[in-house]
């Protein structure tokens, strides 16, 4: 129901994965509840693979190089939720060893190690103290005899489980295993579906363009079969307006139960301070849908609304380009001077003019689902 709860169960942001940023963008744009469904079971891990632990470093003040390397005890993405901070302590007397307090946080759990130092063999040597007392991390001194930076908190990063390359069957999943689309089928109150990491699999070469089309077709078929779920689809990255038009005509989706958005959006990179990068917009759009549902009602089109957290676009679409894309069901995200970055389109992917607009389809979904529940 919120970003903190997601972090507690699934960890923090992960390099190369769009799901965490999509979940954050979902809640930032007004989403209130999200279900996270894996496309793999634990048995899909690569043979012999172990969870890679998250790490972070604290840097010295008076020379370059890392002083402390902090590593999560447990492997996997949960370690990405750990934060570490160092506070130097004033020397009690001239020539005394420099001491500091190391604080480790993970959710509501906090560990504090006061009066530790970098002197190997000392009873307060930071490696020895942390190894004996911490349930969360291990510490290694990789540069000695130097002062510690009075820096703020650092996040451990890089925790993950190495798995085999994702396949189309992984996305289809199994109902019994609660994975992929099968896992979503087991959740009765789902009304929207997004798959942002379909694009990370495409970028990693695990799926080609035909594979992306096959998975998106499976998502559409799922929505048609279950009747009350609406899919928000991403286009591949790096396409020009003409290329996304050609791609749309090639995949040739024809459904009232899905919408396609272009281009990718630019957001702050949570893994690199001060940097930005492009992400698929589907997760943010799901949050916007939820916000409009709450403030205006399902009957209101999720368009002419600001996308929160977006600082730029991969392509600045012109009015003329949109005039060519909108009729074929490509909803554009555009930047307007003085008005921000807004969703500027609300079309489904159908050729049936009666179901052309997203709000019409979703309103009838809500009404039909309510009638069905009331007559059971």
Short mmCIF file of C-alpha atoms in Angstrom, two decimals:
data_model
loop_
_atom_site.label_atom_id
_atom_site.label_comp_id
_atom_site.label_asym_id
_atom_site.label_seq_id
_atom_site.Cartn_x
_atom_site.Cartn_y
_atom_site.Cartn_z
CA UNK A 1 0.00 0.00 0.00
CA UNK A 2 3.05 2.31 0.04
CA UNK A 3 6.70 2.50 -0.98
CA UNK A 4 8.02 1.68 2.50
CA UNK A 5 6.03 -1.54 2.58
CA UNK A 6 7.41 -2.49 -0.83
CA UNK A 7 10.96 -1.91 0.45
CA UNK A 8 10.38 -4.12 3.48
CA UNK A 9 9.29 -7.04 1.31
CA UNK A 10 11.29 -6.61 -1.90
CA UNK A 11 14.22 -4.30 -1.10
CA UNK A 12 15.28 -0.98 -2.59
CA UNK A 13 16.05 0.15 -6.13
CA UNK A 14 18.06 -2.33 -8.21
CA UNK A 15 20.40 -1.51 -11.08
CA UNK A 16 18.92 -2.64 -14.40
CA UNK A 17 15.40 -3.26 -13.06
CA UNK A 18 12.47 -0.96 -13.81
CA UNK A 19 10.00 -2.51 -11.36
CA UNK A 20 11.17 -0.67 -8.20
CA UNK A 21 11.09 2.71 -9.95
CA UNK A 22 7.70 1.86 -11.45
CA UNK A 23 6.31 1.03 -8.00
CA UNK A 24 7.75 4.26 -6.57
CA UNK A 25 6.30 6.21 -9.50
CA UNK A 26 2.96 4.47 -9.05
CA UNK A 27 2.60 5.62 -5.45
CA UNK A 28 4.06 9.05 -6.22
CA UNK A 29 1.39 9.58 -8.88
CA UNK A 30 -1.52 8.61 -6.65
CA UNK A 31 -1.60 4.82 -6.52
CA UNK A 32 -2.89 3.33 -3.28
CA UNK A 33 -2.47 -0.43 -3.56
CA UNK A 34 -0.29 -2.62 -5.75
CA UNK A 35 0.28 -6.35 -6.09
CA UNK A 36 3.78 -7.52 -7.05
CA UNK A 37 3.83 -10.84 -8.90
CA UNK A 38 7.04 -12.66 -9.78
CA UNK A 39 7.64 -14.03 -13.26
CA UNK A 40 9.93 -16.67 -11.76
CA UNK A 41 9.89 -19.12 -8.88
CA UNK A 42 12.95 -19.66 -6.71
CA UNK A 43 13.55 -22.84 -8.68
CA UNK A 44 14.24 -20.71 -11.74
CA UNK A 45 17.51 -19.45 -10.30
CA UNK A 46 20.58 -20.29 -12.29
CA UNK A 47 22.18 -23.59 -11.27
CA UNK A 48 24.26 -23.04 -8.14
CA UNK A 49 23.43 -19.34 -8.04
CA UNK A 50 23.42 -17.60 -4.68
CA UNK A 51 21.94 -14.30 -3.65
CA UNK A 52 24.48 -11.53 -4.17
CA UNK A 53 24.68 -9.30 -1.07
CA UNK A 54 24.20 -5.55 -1.21
CA UNK A 55 27.24 -3.36 -0.47
CA UNK A 56 28.18 0.25 0.30
CA UNK A 57 31.33 2.17 1.18
CA UNK A 58 32.26 5.14 3.36
CA UNK A 59 35.00 7.37 1.95
CA UNK A 60 38.01 8.93 3.72
CA UNK A 61 38.34 12.67 4.28
CA UNK A 62 42.05 13.22 3.82
CA UNK A 63 42.88 10.86 0.99
CA UNK A 64 41.05 9.04 -1.76
CA UNK A 65 39.91 5.48 -1.35
CA UNK A 66 37.29 3.66 0.65
CA UNK A 67 37.65 3.24 4.40
CA UNK A 68 34.83 0.83 5.21
CA UNK A 69 33.20 -1.70 2.93
CA UNK A 70 29.82 -2.60 4.38
CA UNK A 71 28.16 -5.78 3.12
CA UNK A 72 24.74 -7.21 3.95
CA UNK A 73 24.96 -10.55 5.74
CA UNK A 74 22.08 -11.96 3.72
CA UNK A 75 22.24 -12.21 -0.05
CA UNK A 76 19.51 -10.95 -2.33
CA UNK A 77 17.66 -7.68 -2.92
CA UNK A 78 16.42 -7.24 0.67
CA UNK A 79 19.88 -5.89 1.56
CA UNK A 80 19.27 -2.93 -0.72
CA UNK A 81 16.99 -1.58 2.01
CA UNK A 82 19.92 -1.19 4.44
CA UNK A 83 21.37 2.25 5.21
CA UNK A 84 24.68 3.03 6.93
CA UNK A 85 26.03 6.23 8.43
CA UNK A 86 29.26 7.22 10.22
CA UNK A 87 29.67 9.93 12.85
CA UNK A 88 33.26 10.79 13.89
CA UNK A 89 33.75 11.35 17.61
CA UNK A 90 35.94 14.03 19.17
CA UNK A 91 39.32 12.79 20.44
CA UNK A 92 39.29 12.48 24.25
CA UNK A 93 43.00 13.34 24.52
CA UNK A 94 45.95 14.32 22.35
CA UNK A 95 47.24 11.40 20.28
CA UNK A 96 44.30 9.12 21.04
CA UNK A 97 43.00 6.84 18.30
CA UNK A 98 40.19 8.36 16.24
CA UNK A 99 36.86 6.77 17.09
CA UNK A 100 33.45 6.95 15.47
CA UNK A 101 29.90 5.63 15.70
CA UNK A 102 28.61 3.37 12.95
CA UNK A 103 24.81 3.23 12.59
CA UNK A 104 23.04 0.60 10.49
CA UNK A 105 19.32 0.84 9.65
CA UNK A 106 16.96 -1.54 7.88
CA UNK A 107 13.31 -0.53 8.01
CA UNK A 108 12.39 -0.20 11.69
CA UNK A 109 15.54 -2.06 12.82
CA UNK A 110 18.56 0.01 13.95
CA UNK A 111 22.01 -1.12 15.08
CA UNK A 112 24.49 1.35 16.64
CA UNK A 113 28.19 0.72 17.27
CA UNK A 114 29.72 3.61 19.26
CA UNK A 115 33.38 4.13 20.07
CA UNK A 116 34.71 1.86 17.30
CA UNK A 117 38.00 2.51 15.50
CA UNK A 118 40.18 1.38 12.60
CA UNK A 119 42.97 -0.10 14.73
CA UNK A 120 43.33 -3.82 14.04
CA UNK A 121 43.76 -5.85 17.21
CA UNK A 122 42.03 -3.29 19.42
CA UNK A 123 38.96 -4.53 21.27
CA UNK A 124 36.96 -1.72 19.63
CA UNK A 125 38.23 -2.52 16.11
CA UNK A 126 35.18 -1.96 13.91
CA UNK A 127 35.46 -5.29 12.06
CA UNK A 128 35.57 -7.25 15.34
CA UNK A 129 32.70 -5.37 17.00
CA UNK A 130 30.37 -5.53 14.00
CA UNK A 131 31.10 -9.20 13.32
CA UNK A 132 30.21 -10.10 16.91
CA UNK A 133 27.13 -7.92 17.30
CA UNK A 134 25.48 -7.12 13.97
CA UNK A 135 22.68 -9.22 12.54
CA UNK A 136 22.52 -7.12 9.38
CA UNK A 137 26.00 -6.43 7.99
CA UNK A 138 29.67 -7.28 7.91
CA UNK A 139 32.38 -4.59 7.75
CA UNK A 140 35.83 -4.69 6.17
CA UNK A 141 38.48 -1.99 6.54
CA UNK A 142 40.05 -1.48 3.12
CA UNK A 143 42.03 1.70 3.88
CA UNK A 144 43.50 2.38 7.32
CA UNK A 145 44.79 5.17 9.55
CA UNK A 146 42.61 7.89 8.13
CA UNK A 147 39.68 9.96 9.31
CA UNK A 148 36.12 9.12 8.39
CA UNK A 149 33.93 11.42 6.38
CA UNK A 150 31.05 12.98 8.36
CA UNK A 151 28.78 11.99 5.49
CA UNK A 152 25.08 11.35 5.55
CA UNK A 153 23.49 7.96 5.11
CA UNK A 154 24.61 5.67 2.30
CA UNK A 155 22.40 2.94 0.85
CA UNK A 156 23.66 -0.55 0.26
CA UNK A 157 23.14 -1.52 -3.36
CA UNK A 158 23.65 -4.43 -5.74
CA UNK A 159 21.83 -7.12 -3.79
CA UNK A 160 20.17 -9.57 -6.17
CA UNK A 161 19.61 -13.20 -7.03
CA UNK A 162 21.23 -14.30 -10.25
CA UNK A 163 18.73 -16.14 -12.40
CA UNK A 164 18.46 -17.68 -15.80
CA UNK A 165 17.36 -15.42 -18.62
CA UNK A 166 13.65 -14.72 -18.52
CA UNK A 167 11.47 -16.52 -21.06
CA UNK A 168 8.01 -16.03 -22.51
CA UNK A 169 6.78 -18.95 -20.39
CA UNK A 170 7.99 -17.14 -17.26
CA UNK A 171 5.66 -14.24 -18.04
CA UNK A 172 2.75 -16.57 -18.71
CA UNK A 173 3.45 -18.24 -15.37
CA UNK A 174 1.36 -20.78 -13.50
CA UNK A 175 -1.73 -20.31 -11.37
CA UNK A 176 -0.64 -23.03 -8.92
CA UNK A 177 2.78 -21.43 -8.42
CA UNK A 178 1.27 -17.91 -8.29
CA UNK A 179 3.76 -16.67 -10.89
CA UNK A 180 3.38 -14.47 -13.96
CA UNK A 181 -0.09 -13.94 -15.35
CA UNK A 182 -1.22 -17.02 -13.45
CA UNK A 183 -0.35 -15.26 -10.21
CA UNK A 184 -2.44 -12.24 -11.16
CA UNK A 185 -5.41 -14.46 -11.94
CA UNK A 186 -5.40 -15.54 -8.29
CA UNK A 187 -5.98 -11.94 -7.12
CA UNK A 188 -9.68 -11.08 -7.54
CA UNK A 189 -9.56 -7.27 -7.17
CA UNK A 190 -6.89 -6.44 -9.76
CA UNK A 191 -8.10 -3.86 -12.29
CA UNK A 192 -4.85 -2.85 -14.05
CA UNK A 193 -1.70 -4.65 -15.13
CA UNK A 194 1.74 -3.32 -16.09
CA UNK A 195 4.97 -5.16 -16.93
CA UNK A 196 7.79 -2.58 -16.92
CA UNK A 197 10.59 -5.13 -16.68
CA UNK A 198 9.48 -6.65 -19.96
CA UNK A 199 11.52 -3.80 -21.40
CA UNK A 200 14.57 -4.54 -19.22
CA UNK A 201 14.47 -8.11 -20.55
CA UNK A 202 14.34 -6.68 -24.07
CA UNK A 203 17.28 -4.36 -23.41
CA UNK A 204 19.28 -7.21 -21.86
CA UNK A 205 18.76 -9.33 -24.97
CA UNK A 206 16.74 -11.95 -23.10
CA UNK A 207 13.74 -11.28 -25.36
CA UNK A 208 13.77 -9.96 -28.91
CA UNK A 209 11.12 -7.77 -30.51
CA UNK A 210 8.99 -10.79 -31.37
CA UNK A 211 9.25 -11.96 -27.77
CA UNK A 212 8.02 -8.58 -26.52
CA UNK A 213 5.07 -8.81 -28.90
CA UNK A 214 4.29 -12.35 -27.74
CA UNK A 215 4.30 -11.36 -24.06
CA UNK A 216 2.18 -8.25 -24.66
CA UNK A 217 -0.25 -10.36 -26.68
CA UNK A 218 -0.46 -12.81 -23.76
CA UNK A 219 -1.20 -9.89 -21.42
CA UNK A 220 -3.95 -8.67 -23.74
CA UNK A 221 -5.41 -12.19 -24.01
CA UNK A 222 -5.38 -12.41 -20.21
CA UNK A 223 -7.32 -9.13 -19.96
CA UNK A 224 -9.83 -10.30 -22.56
CA UNK A 225 -10.35 -13.61 -20.76
CA UNK A 226 -10.64 -12.20 -17.25
CA UNK A 227 -12.77 -9.29 -18.59
CA UNK A 228 -12.20 -6.72 -15.83
CA UNK A 229 -8.44 -6.07 -16.06
CA UNK A 230 -6.99 -3.28 -18.20
CA UNK A 231 -3.39 -3.39 -19.50
CA UNK A 232 -1.07 -0.39 -19.74
CA UNK A 233 1.61 -1.20 -22.31
CA UNK A 234 5.03 0.31 -22.98
CA UNK A 235 6.61 0.73 -26.38
CA UNK A 236 10.27 -0.28 -26.88
CA UNK A 237 12.86 2.41 -26.04
CA UNK A 238 14.65 4.69 -28.46
CA UNK A 239 11.99 4.87 -31.16
CA UNK A 240 11.29 7.96 -33.24
CA UNK A 241 7.63 8.92 -33.83
CA UNK A 242 7.74 7.29 -37.26
CA UNK A 243 9.37 4.16 -35.82
CA UNK A 244 6.78 3.81 -33.06
CA UNK A 245 4.04 4.23 -35.70
CA UNK A 246 5.61 1.45 -37.77
CA UNK A 247 6.00 -0.74 -34.67
CA UNK A 248 2.37 -0.19 -33.71
CA UNK A 249 1.21 -1.21 -37.18
CA UNK A 250 3.45 -4.30 -37.10
CA UNK A 251 2.25 -5.66 -33.74
CA UNK A 252 -1.30 -4.85 -34.82
CA UNK A 253 -2.96 -5.20 -31.41
CA UNK A 254 -6.75 -4.81 -31.58
CA UNK A 255 -8.34 -4.75 -28.14
CA UNK A 256 -10.54 -2.56 -25.98
CA UNK A 257 -8.73 -3.71 -22.84
CA UNK A 258 -5.28 -2.16 -23.30
CA UNK A 259 -3.62 1.19 -24.00
CA UNK A 260 -0.16 1.99 -25.37
CA UNK A 261 1.99 4.99 -24.36
CA UNK A 262 4.93 6.80 -25.96
CA UNK A 263 7.66 7.96 -25.33
CA UNK A 264 9.71 6.82 -22.32
CA UNK A 265 10.02 9.37 -19.52
CA UNK A 266 13.08 10.89 -17.87
CA UNK A 267 13.30 10.61 -14.08
CA UNK A 268 15.97 10.99 -11.40
CA UNK A 269 18.24 7.95 -11.25
CA UNK A 270 17.96 6.63 -7.67
CA UNK A 271 21.23 4.72 -8.08
CA UNK A 272 23.30 7.71 -9.22
CA UNK A 273 23.02 10.98 -7.31
CA UNK A 274 22.38 13.98 -9.55
CA UNK A 275 21.82 11.85 -12.65
CA UNK A 276 18.70 11.07 -14.66
CA UNK A 277 17.69 8.24 -16.97
CA UNK A 278 14.77 7.07 -19.07
CA UNK A 279 12.22 4.52 -17.87
CA UNK A 280 9.07 2.98 -19.36
CA UNK A 281 6.06 5.03 -18.23
CA UNK A 282 3.53 2.27 -17.48
CA UNK A 283 3.99 2.21 -13.69
CA UNK A 284 3.65 5.98 -13.37
CA UNK A 285 0.58 5.89 -15.59
CA UNK A 286 -1.08 3.25 -13.41
CA UNK A 287 -0.67 5.66 -10.50
CA UNK A 288 -2.16 8.47 -12.57
CA UNK A 289 -5.15 6.24 -13.46
CA UNK A 290 -5.66 5.58 -9.74
CA UNK A 291 -5.39 9.29 -8.94
CA UNK A 292 -8.00 10.25 -11.52
CA UNK A 293 -10.28 7.42 -10.35
CA UNK A 294 -10.09 8.76 -6.80
CA UNK A 295 -10.38 12.49 -7.50
CA UNK A 296 -12.65 12.57 -10.55
CA UNK A 297 -14.09 9.09 -11.04
CA UNK A 298 -13.53 6.19 -13.44
CA UNK A 299 -15.70 7.96 -16.01
CA UNK A 300 -13.01 10.67 -16.40
CA UNK A 301 -10.34 10.00 -19.02
CA UNK A 302 -6.80 9.71 -17.57
CA UNK A 303 -5.54 12.46 -19.85
CA UNK A 304 -4.48 16.12 -19.67
CA UNK A 305 -2.95 15.22 -16.31
CA UNK A 306 0.59 15.89 -15.05
CA UNK A 307 2.92 12.93 -14.57
CA UNK A 308 4.63 13.52 -11.23
CA UNK A 309 8.35 12.90 -10.89
CA UNK A 310 9.06 13.27 -14.61
CA UNK A 311 11.71 15.82 -15.62
CA UNK A 312 11.87 15.17 -19.35
CA UNK A 313 10.96 12.91 -22.26
CA UNK A 314 12.99 10.63 -24.50
CA UNK A 315 11.33 12.33 -27.49
CA UNK A 316 9.49 15.64 -27.58
CA UNK A 317 6.49 14.79 -29.73
CA UNK A 318 5.07 17.61 -31.86
CA UNK A 319 1.38 18.22 -32.50
CA UNK A 320 1.77 17.05 -36.07
CA UNK A 321 3.44 13.81 -34.95
CA UNK A 322 0.73 13.21 -32.38
CA UNK A 323 -1.93 13.76 -35.03
CA UNK A 324 -0.49 10.74 -36.81
CA UNK A 325 -0.06 8.56 -33.73
CA UNK A 326 -3.29 9.20 -31.84
CA UNK A 327 -5.66 7.66 -34.42
CA UNK A 328 -3.75 4.35 -34.30
CA UNK A 329 -3.95 4.19 -30.51
CA UNK A 330 -0.53 5.51 -29.49
CA UNK A 331 -1.14 7.83 -26.53
CA UNK A 332 1.56 10.48 -26.38
CA UNK A 333 3.14 12.04 -23.32
CA UNK A 334 4.04 15.63 -24.13
CA UNK A 335 5.77 18.62 -22.58
CA UNK A 336 3.92 21.95 -22.64
CA UNK A 337 5.67 25.23 -21.70
CA UNK A 338 4.24 26.49 -18.44
CA UNK A 339 2.00 23.44 -18.05
CA UNK A 340 4.42 20.64 -17.34
CA UNK A 341 4.65 17.13 -18.76
CA UNK A 342 1.20 15.71 -19.39
CA UNK A 343 -0.49 12.62 -20.74
CA UNK A 344 -2.08 13.74 -23.98
CA UNK A 345 -4.22 10.88 -25.21
CA UNK A 346 -6.77 8.39 -23.85
CA UNK A 347 -7.31 5.80 -26.56
CA UNK A 348 -7.53 2.05 -26.35
CA UNK A 349 -6.03 -0.17 -29.03
CA UNK A 350 -9.34 -1.12 -30.63
CA UNK A 351 -10.63 -0.55 -34.15
CA UNK A 352 -14.20 -0.41 -32.77
CA UNK A 353 -15.18 3.28 -32.42
CA UNK A 354 -17.70 2.44 -29.67
CA UNK A 355 -14.84 1.45 -27.34
CA UNK A 356 -12.25 3.93 -28.51
CA UNK A 357 -11.64 5.62 -25.16
CA UNK A 358 -10.00 4.22 -22.03
CA UNK A 359 -12.51 5.71 -19.60
CA UNK A 360 -15.47 4.15 -21.44
CA UNK A 361 -13.93 0.68 -21.30
CA UNK A 362 -12.89 0.99 -17.65
CA UNK A 363 -16.25 2.44 -16.59
CA UNK A 364 -18.06 -0.54 -18.08
CA UNK A 365 -15.51 -2.86 -16.47
CA UNK A 366 -16.39 -1.37 -13.09
CA UNK A 367 -20.15 -1.55 -13.68
CA UNK A 368 -20.06 -5.12 -15.00
CA UNK A 369 -17.83 -6.29 -12.13
CA UNK A 370 -20.16 -4.64 -9.58
CA UNK A 371 -23.21 -6.32 -11.10
CA UNK A 372 -21.47 -9.68 -11.12
CA UNK A 373 -20.48 -9.36 -7.45
CA UNK A 374 -23.98 -8.23 -6.50
CA UNK A 375 -25.68 -11.19 -8.16
CA UNK A 376 -23.42 -13.92 -6.78
#
